[in-house]
CSV table of C-alpha atoms in Angstrom, one decimal:
chain,number,residue,atom,x,y,z
A,1,ALA,CA,-0.5,-3.8,-18.7
A,2,GLN,CA,-1.2,-1.6,-15.7
A,3,THR,CA,2.0,0.1,-14.6
A,4,VAL,CA,3.1,2.8,-12.4
A,5,THR,CA,6.5,4.7,-12.9
A,6,GLN,CA,8.3,6.6,-10.3
A,7,SER,CA,11.4,7.7,-12.1
A,8,GLN,CA,13.3,9.2,-9.1
A,9,PRO,CA,14.5,6.5,-6.8
A,10,GLU,CA,15.7,9.2,-4.6
A,11,MET,CA,15.2,12.9,-3.9
A,12,SER,CA,16.5,15.4,-1.3
A,13,VAL,CA,15.2,18.7,-0.2
A,14,GLN,CA,16.3,21.3,2.3
A,15,GLU,CA,14.1,21.7,5.3
A,16,ALA,CA,11.4,24.3,4.5
A,17,GLU,CA,12.0,24.1,0.9
A,18,THR,CA,9.6,22.5,-1.7
A,19,VAL,CA,10.1,19.5,-3.6
A,20,THR,CA,8.0,17.6,-6.2
A,21,LEU,CA,8.0,13.8,-6.6
A,22,SER,CA,6.9,12.5,-10.0
A,23,CYS,CA,4.7,9.6,-11.0
A,24,THR,CA,3.4,8.6,-14.3
A,25,TYR,CA,1.0,5.6,-14.9
A,26,ASP,CA,-0.5,3.6,-17.8
A,27,THR,CA,-4.0,2.6,-18.1
A,28,SER,CA,-6.6,2.4,-20.8
A,29,GLU,CA,-9.3,2.9,-18.2
A,30,SER,CA,-10.9,6.4,-17.9
A,31,ASP,CA,-12.2,5.9,-14.3
A,32,TYR,CA,-9.7,5.4,-11.5
A,33,TYR,CA,-8.3,6.7,-8.3
A,34,LEU,CA,-4.8,7.9,-7.4
A,35,PHE,CA,-3.0,7.8,-4.2
A,36,TRP,CA,0.3,8.8,-2.6
A,37,TYR,CA,1.4,6.7,0.3
A,38,LYS,CA,4.3,7.7,2.7
A,39,GLN,CA,6.3,4.9,4.3
A,40,PRO,CA,8.7,6.3,7.2
A,41,PRO,CA,11.4,4.0,8.5
A,42,SER,CA,8.9,2.5,10.7
A,43,ARG,CA,7.6,0.8,7.6
A,44,GLN,CA,4.0,1.9,8.3
A,45,MET,CA,2.2,2.8,5.1
A,46,ILE,CA,0.4,6.2,5.6
A,47,LEU,CA,-2.1,7.6,3.1
A,48,VAL,CA,-0.9,11.2,2.1
A,49,ILE,CA,-3.3,12.2,-0.4
A,50,ARG,CA,-5.8,10.9,-3.0
A,51,GLN,CA,-7.2,12.0,-6.3
A,52,GLU,CA,-10.3,11.0,-8.2
A,53,ALA,CA,-9.5,10.8,-12.0
A,54,TYR,CA,-13.0,12.2,-12.8
A,55,LYS,CA,-12.2,15.5,-10.8
A,56,GLN,CA,-10.1,18.2,-12.6
A,57,GLN,CA,-9.2,20.0,-9.4
A,58,ASN,CA,-6.0,19.0,-7.9
A,59,ALA,CA,-6.2,17.6,-4.4
A,60,THR,CA,-4.6,19.3,-1.6
A,61,GLU,CA,-4.0,18.3,2.2
A,62,ASN,CA,-2.2,20.8,4.2
A,63,ARG,CA,1.4,21.1,2.9
A,64,PHE,CA,0.6,18.3,0.3
A,65,SER,CA,-0.6,18.9,-3.1
A,66,VAL,CA,-0.8,17.1,-6.4
A,67,ASN,CA,-0.5,18.0,-9.9
A,68,PHE,CA,-2.9,15.7,-11.9
A,69,GLN,CA,-2.4,15.8,-15.7
A,70,LYS,CA,-5.0,13.2,-16.9
A,71,ALA,CA,-4.1,13.3,-20.6
A,72,ALA,CA,-0.4,12.9,-19.9
A,73,LYS,CA,-1.2,10.2,-17.1
A,74,SER,CA,0.9,12.3,-14.6
A,75,PHE,CA,0.3,12.5,-10.9
A,76,SER,CA,3.2,14.4,-9.2
A,77,LEU,CA,3.1,15.1,-5.4
A,78,LYS,CA,4.4,18.6,-4.2
A,79,ILE,CA,5.5,18.9,-0.6
A,80,SER,CA,5.8,22.6,0.6
A,81,ASP,CA,7.7,23.7,3.5
A,82,SER,CA,9.4,20.5,3.9
A,83,GLN,CA,9.8,19.1,7.4
A,84,LEU,CA,12.2,16.6,8.9
A,85,GLY,CA,9.3,14.2,9.5
A,86,ASP,CA,8.5,14.2,5.8
A,87,ALA,CA,11.7,12.0,5.2
A,88,ALA,CA,10.4,8.6,4.1
A,89,MET,CA,9.6,6.4,1.0
A,90,TYR,CA,6.8,7.8,-1.1
A,91,PHE,CA,4.7,5.3,-3.2
A,92,CYS,CA,2.4,6.4,-6.0
A,93,ALA,CA,-0.5,4.1,-6.6
A,94,TYR,CA,-3.6,3.9,-8.6
A,95,ARG,CA,-6.8,1.7,-8.2
A,96,LEU,CA,-9.2,0.6,-10.8
A,97,PRO,CA,-13.0,0.0,-10.2
A,98,SER,CA,-13.3,-3.5,-10.9
A,99,THR,CA,-15.2,-6.6,-9.8
A,100,GLY,CA,-12.5,-8.2,-7.7
A,101,ALA,CA,-9.2,-8.6,-9.7
A,102,ASN,CA,-6.1,-6.9,-8.2
A,103,ASN,CA,-6.8,-3.5,-8.8
A,104,LEU,CA,-4.3,-1.4,-6.8
A,105,PHE,CA,-1.0,-0.8,-8.5
A,106,PHE,CA,2.0,0.6,-6.8
A,107,GLY,CA,5.2,2.3,-8.2
A,108,THR,CA,8.7,1.3,-6.9
A,109,GLY,CA,8.9,4.3,-4.6
A,110,THR,CA,10.9,7.6,-4.2
A,111,ARG,CA,13.1,7.8,-1.1
A,112,LEU,CA,12.9,11.4,0.1
A,113,THR,CA,15.7,12.8,2.3
A,114,VAL,CA,15.0,16.1,4.2
A,115,ILE,CA,18.3,18.0,4.9
A,116,PRO,CA,18.1,20.1,8.1
B,1,ASP,CA,-7.8,3.2,18.1
B,2,THR,CA,-5.7,1.6,15.3
B,3,ALA,CA,-7.9,1.1,12.2
B,4,VAL,CA,-6.0,-1.8,10.9
B,5,SER,CA,-3.9,-3.7,13.3
B,6,GLN,CA,-1.6,-6.8,12.9
B,7,THR,CA,0.4,-8.9,15.3
B,8,PRO,CA,3.1,-9.6,15.8
B,9,LYS,CA,5.0,-6.5,14.6
B,10,TYR,CA,8.3,-8.2,14.7
B,11,LEU,CA,9.0,-12.0,14.2
B,12,VAL,CA,12.4,-13.8,14.1
B,13,THR,CA,12.1,-17.6,13.4
B,14,GLN,CA,14.1,-20.5,12.0
B,15,MET,CA,13.8,-22.1,8.6
B,16,GLY,CA,11.3,-24.8,8.7
B,17,ASN,CA,9.0,-23.4,11.4
B,18,ASP,CA,5.3,-22.5,11.0
B,19,LYS,CA,4.0,-19.0,12.0
B,20,SER,CA,1.1,-16.9,11.9
B,21,ILE,CA,0.4,-13.2,11.6
B,22,LYS,CA,-3.0,-12.0,12.8
B,23,CYS,CA,-4.9,-8.9,11.4
B,24,GLU,CA,-7.9,-7.1,12.6
B,25,GLN,CA,-9.7,-4.0,11.1
B,26,ASN,CA,-12.3,-1.9,13.1
B,27,LEU,CA,-13.3,0.1,10.1
B,28,GLY,CA,-16.5,-2.0,9.1
B,29,HIS,CA,-14.8,-2.7,5.9
B,30,ASP,CA,-15.8,-5.7,3.7
B,31,THR,CA,-12.5,-6.4,1.9
B,32,MET,CA,-9.1,-7.3,3.4
B,33,TYR,CA,-5.8,-7.9,1.8
B,34,TRP,CA,-2.3,-9.2,2.5
B,35,TYR,CA,0.7,-7.5,0.8
B,36,LYS,CA,4.3,-8.6,0.9
B,37,GLN,CA,7.0,-6.0,0.6
B,38,ASP,CA,10.3,-7.4,-0.4
B,39,SER,CA,13.8,-6.0,0.4
B,40,LYS,CA,13.6,-3.7,-2.6
B,41,LYS,CA,10.6,-2.2,-1.2
B,42,PHE,CA,8.2,-3.4,-3.8
B,43,LEU,CA,4.8,-4.0,-2.6
B,44,LYS,CA,3.0,-7.2,-4.1
B,45,ILE,CA,-0.5,-8.3,-3.4
B,46,MET,CA,-0.8,-11.9,-2.1
B,47,PHE,CA,-4.4,-12.4,-1.1
B,48,SER,CA,-7.7,-10.6,-0.9
B,49,TYR,CA,-11.0,-11.5,1.0
B,50,ASN,CA,-14.3,-10.1,0.6
B,51,ASN,CA,-16.7,-10.7,3.4
B,52,LYS,CA,-14.7,-13.9,4.2
B,53,GLU,CA,-14.6,-15.1,0.6
B,54,LEU,CA,-11.3,-15.3,-1.1
B,55,ILE,CA,-11.4,-13.1,-4.2
B,56,ILE,CA,-7.5,-12.7,-5.0
B,57,ASN,CA,-4.9,-15.4,-4.8
B,58,GLU,CA,-1.9,-14.3,-6.6
B,59,THR,CA,1.0,-16.7,-7.3
B,60,VAL,CA,1.9,-17.5,-3.9
B,61,PRO,CA,3.5,-20.8,-2.7
B,62,ASN,CA,0.8,-23.1,-1.1
B,63,ARG,CA,2.9,-22.7,2.1
B,64,PHE,CA,1.1,-19.5,2.6
B,65,SER,CA,-2.7,-20.0,3.8
B,66,PRO,CA,-4.9,-17.1,4.7
B,67,LYS,CA,-7.9,-17.6,6.9
B,68,SER,CA,-10.8,-15.2,7.4
B,69,PRO,CA,-13.0,-16.1,10.3
B,70,ASP,CA,-15.1,-13.1,9.9
B,71,LYS,CA,-14.9,-10.0,7.8
B,72,ALA,CA,-13.0,-8.0,10.3
B,73,HIS,CA,-10.1,-10.6,10.4
B,74,LEU,CA,-7.8,-11.9,8.1
B,75,ASN,CA,-4.9,-14.0,9.4
B,76,LEU,CA,-1.9,-15.4,7.4
B,77,HIS,CA,-0.4,-18.7,8.2
B,78,ILE,CA,2.9,-19.7,6.7
B,79,ASN,CA,4.2,-23.3,6.9
B,80,SER,CA,7.8,-24.5,6.5
B,81,LEU,CA,9.3,-21.0,6.4
B,82,GLU,CA,12.2,-20.4,3.9
B,83,LEU,CA,14.8,-17.7,4.0
B,84,GLY,CA,13.1,-16.0,1.0
B,85,ASP,CA,10.0,-15.5,3.0
B,86,SER,CA,11.8,-12.7,5.0
B,87,ALA,CA,9.9,-9.6,4.1
B,88,VAL,CA,7.4,-7.1,5.7
B,89,TYR,CA,3.9,-8.2,5.4
B,90,PHE,CA,1.1,-5.8,5.3
B,91,CYS,CA,-2.6,-6.3,6.1
B,92,ALA,CA,-5.0,-3.9,4.5
B,93,SER,CA,-8.6,-3.2,4.3
B,94,SER,CA,-11.0,-1.3,2.1
B,95,GLN,CA,-14.8,-0.6,2.2
B,96,ASP,CA,-15.3,-2.7,-0.9
B,97,ARG,CA,-13.8,-4.8,-3.5
B,98,TYR,CA,-14.7,-2.6,-6.4
B,99,GLY,CA,-12.4,0.4,-6.1
B,100,GLY,CA,-14.8,2.9,-7.0
B,101,GLY,CA,-16.5,5.6,-5.1
B,102,PRO,CA,-15.8,6.5,-1.5
B,103,GLY,CA,-14.7,3.0,-0.7
B,104,ASN,CA,-11.8,3.1,-3.0
B,105,THR,CA,-9.1,3.9,-0.5
B,106,ILE,CA,-7.0,1.0,0.9
B,107,TYR,CA,-5.9,1.4,4.5
B,108,PHE,CA,-2.8,-0.4,5.7
B,109,GLY,CA,-1.6,-1.7,9.0
B,110,GLU,CA,1.7,-1.0,10.4
B,111,GLY,CA,3.3,-4.1,8.9
B,112,SER,CA,4.9,-7.3,10.4
B,113,TRP,CA,8.6,-7.7,9.9
B,114,LEU,CA,9.3,-11.4,9.3
B,115,THR,CA,13.0,-12.5,9.5
B,116,VAL,CA,13.8,-16.1,8.7
B,117,VAL,CA,17.2,-17.3,10.0
């Protein structure tokens, strides 16, 4: 079964500090793509960062970076210099190359609160 | 310009009514999706179309009928609305259906909040 686990339903961080959101997944495939999506109170789903499983180098996007551990099937998101606008639900997801079956799997989300 | 746009953003309607949500993408993508996000925030795929052809149809009541007049549009029509249909419905698109290569990212619309009373 394809599953994504986000073990932290809620996290909080002080403004300007760093926080790490964890994500683990389970797949027998070797080729896949990993994503973090952000969902603010407006409910829009915003792509934060993505990682190709075949790349060893961790992806970074400004204050957002990932720690991708393929053998451990772990894909954590680090947010540096947290800002009030980072407060949101964060969803981890991965996508398998396939011929048309449902191939995008989401975790249950982590709610991040940023404390001023 | 919004890449994936859906209307209406908010919809409050009575049980038993029929309603539609429209979605358009201007990314030139071949594949479009409808996802449902329930009150617990869990995202579940409902349908996927590739170039107007239905490729994913998860276990969804047949009161839900998607329609894709062209590959840039995927509308969702819901008949005989029930209280349990209250949710946020997301339209999304990706370059292709396969999930590999540069077309692997799925882009979401802003969501349509449906409340059935």
